[in-house]
Amino acid sequence: MSKVESAQQADALKRAMEAERIANLRRALLIACGRLSLPLYLVFWGADLVYAPQYKWEFLALRLMMIPVCVVTYKVSRIIKTDFGIEILTLLFTAWNSIIIAIMIAWVGDAASPYYAGLNLVAIGSMTFFN
């Protein structure tokens, strides 16, 4: 096997590995949107009603913001063709999840409540899901 053929095989392997990484991150984003973030954000509005009733409408508005974020993430993930692009999209999606939770944590402010602990667990989960 010549050096040219060896280099071509290495290049083809590198492209295949990048395509697989893009596909894996795309699947993870779709799972995070459709099966984790959106359903959990909406279901946990019930916790808002119990633990932070004074913010129920504000928190519902924050939670509903996940619908367009998930739709845009889904559509953009389908057109991204580079490893770097899908990583940036994943970073932005995770950051958005964390920002919403950070806002809710700041508003509640009671670090001793089980609601605060639950929000922190969701924040940690949203940041570590893609690792």
Coordinates of C-alpha atoms in Angstrom, one line a residue:
M1 CA 0.0 0.0 0.0
S2 CA 1.4 3.4 -1.0
K3 CA 1.6 6.5 1.2
V4 CA -1.1 8.1 -1.0
E5 CA -3.5 5.2 -0.4
S6 CA -2.7 5.2 3.3
A7 CA -3.3 8.9 3.5
Q8 CA -6.6 8.5 1.6
Q9 CA -7.7 5.8 4.0
A10 CA -6.8 7.9 7.0
D11 CA -8.7 10.8 5.6
A12 CA -11.8 8.7 4.9
L13 CA -11.6 7.3 8.4
K14 CA -11.4 10.8 9.8
R15 CA -14.5 11.9 7.8
A16 CA -16.4 8.8 8.9
M17 CA -15.6 9.5 12.5
E18 CA -16.7 13.1 12.2
A19 CA -19.9 12.1 10.5
E20 CA -20.6 9.6 13.3
R21 CA -19.9 12.3 16.0
I22 CA -22.3 14.7 14.2
A23 CA -25.0 11.9 14.1
N24 CA -24.5 11.1 17.8
L25 CA -24.8 14.7 18.9
R26 CA -27.8 15.2 16.6
R27 CA -29.5 12.2 18.2
A28 CA -28.6 13.5 21.7
L29 CA -30.1 16.9 20.9
L30 CA -33.3 15.4 19.6
I31 CA -33.6 13.2 22.7
A32 CA -32.8 16.2 24.9
C33 CA -35.5 18.3 23.2
G34 CA -38.3 15.9 22.7
R35 CA -37.9 13.5 25.6
L36 CA -36.1 15.4 28.3
S37 CA -36.2 19.2 28.3
L38 CA -39.6 20.0 27.0
P39 CA -41.6 17.4 28.8
L40 CA -39.7 17.9 32.1
Y41 CA -40.0 21.7 31.9
L42 CA -43.7 21.5 31.4
V43 CA -44.3 18.7 34.0
F44 CA -42.4 20.5 36.7
W45 CA -44.7 23.5 36.4
G46 CA -46.7 21.5 38.9
A47 CA -43.8 22.0 41.3
D48 CA -43.9 25.7 40.6
L49 CA -47.6 25.7 41.8
V50 CA -46.6 24.0 45.1
Y51 CA -43.2 25.5 45.9
A52 CA -43.3 28.9 44.2
P53 CA -46.9 29.9 43.6
Q54 CA -46.1 33.6 43.5
Y55 CA -44.1 33.0 40.3
K56 CA -46.3 30.4 38.6
W57 CA -47.1 32.6 35.6
E58 CA -43.6 33.9 35.2
F59 CA -42.2 30.4 35.5
L60 CA -44.7 29.1 33.0
A61 CA -43.7 31.7 30.5
L62 CA -40.0 30.7 31.0
R63 CA -40.9 27.1 30.6
L64 CA -42.9 27.7 27.5
M65 CA -39.9 29.4 26.0
M66 CA -38.5 25.9 25.6
I67 CA -41.0 25.1 22.8
P68 CA -39.5 27.4 20.2
V69 CA -36.0 26.6 21.4
C70 CA -36.6 22.9 20.9
V71 CA -38.2 23.5 17.4
V72 CA -35.3 25.7 16.3
T73 CA -32.7 23.3 17.7
Y74 CA -34.4 20.4 15.9
K75 CA -34.5 22.3 12.5
V76 CA -31.0 23.6 12.8
S77 CA -29.5 20.3 13.8
R78 CA -30.9 18.8 10.6
I79 CA -28.9 21.3 8.4
I80 CA -25.6 21.4 10.2
K81 CA -22.9 19.5 8.5
T82 CA -19.8 20.1 10.6
D83 CA -18.6 18.8 13.9
F84 CA -17.9 22.3 15.2
G85 CA -21.4 23.5 14.1
I86 CA -23.2 20.8 16.0
E87 CA -21.0 21.4 19.1
I88 CA -21.9 25.1 19.1
L89 CA -25.6 24.2 18.7
T90 CA -25.3 21.8 21.6
L91 CA -23.6 24.4 23.7
L92 CA -26.3 27.0 22.9
F93 CA -29.1 24.6 23.7
T94 CA -27.5 23.6 27.1
A95 CA -26.8 27.2 27.9
W96 CA -30.4 28.2 27.2
N97 CA -31.6 25.4 29.5
S98 CA -29.3 26.5 32.2
I99 CA -30.2 30.2 31.9
I100 CA -33.9 29.5 32.4
I101 CA -33.1 27.4 35.5
A102 CA -30.7 30.1 36.8
I103 CA -33.4 32.7 36.5
M104 CA -35.9 30.5 38.4
I105 CA -33.3 29.8 41.1
A106 CA -32.5 33.5 41.5
W107 CA -36.2 34.4 41.8
V108 CA -37.0 31.7 44.4
G109 CA -33.8 32.4 46.5
D110 CA -34.6 29.9 49.3
A111 CA -31.6 27.6 49.2
A112 CA -33.1 25.4 51.9
S113 CA -36.2 24.4 49.9
P114 CA -36.6 21.1 48.1
Y115 CA -37.6 23.2 45.0
Y116 CA -34.2 24.8 44.9
A117 CA -32.5 21.4 45.1
G118 CA -34.6 20.1 42.3
L119 CA -33.8 23.0 40.0
N120 CA -30.1 22.5 40.7
L121 CA -30.4 18.8 39.8
V122 CA -32.1 19.7 36.5
A123 CA -29.4 22.3 35.8
I124 CA -26.7 19.8 36.4
G125 CA -28.5 17.2 34.3
S126 CA -28.9 19.6 31.4
M127 CA -25.2 20.4 31.4
T128 CA -23.8 16.8 31.7
F129 CA -26.2 15.1 29.3
F130 CA -23.9 15.7 26.3
N131 CA -20.6 14.7 27.9

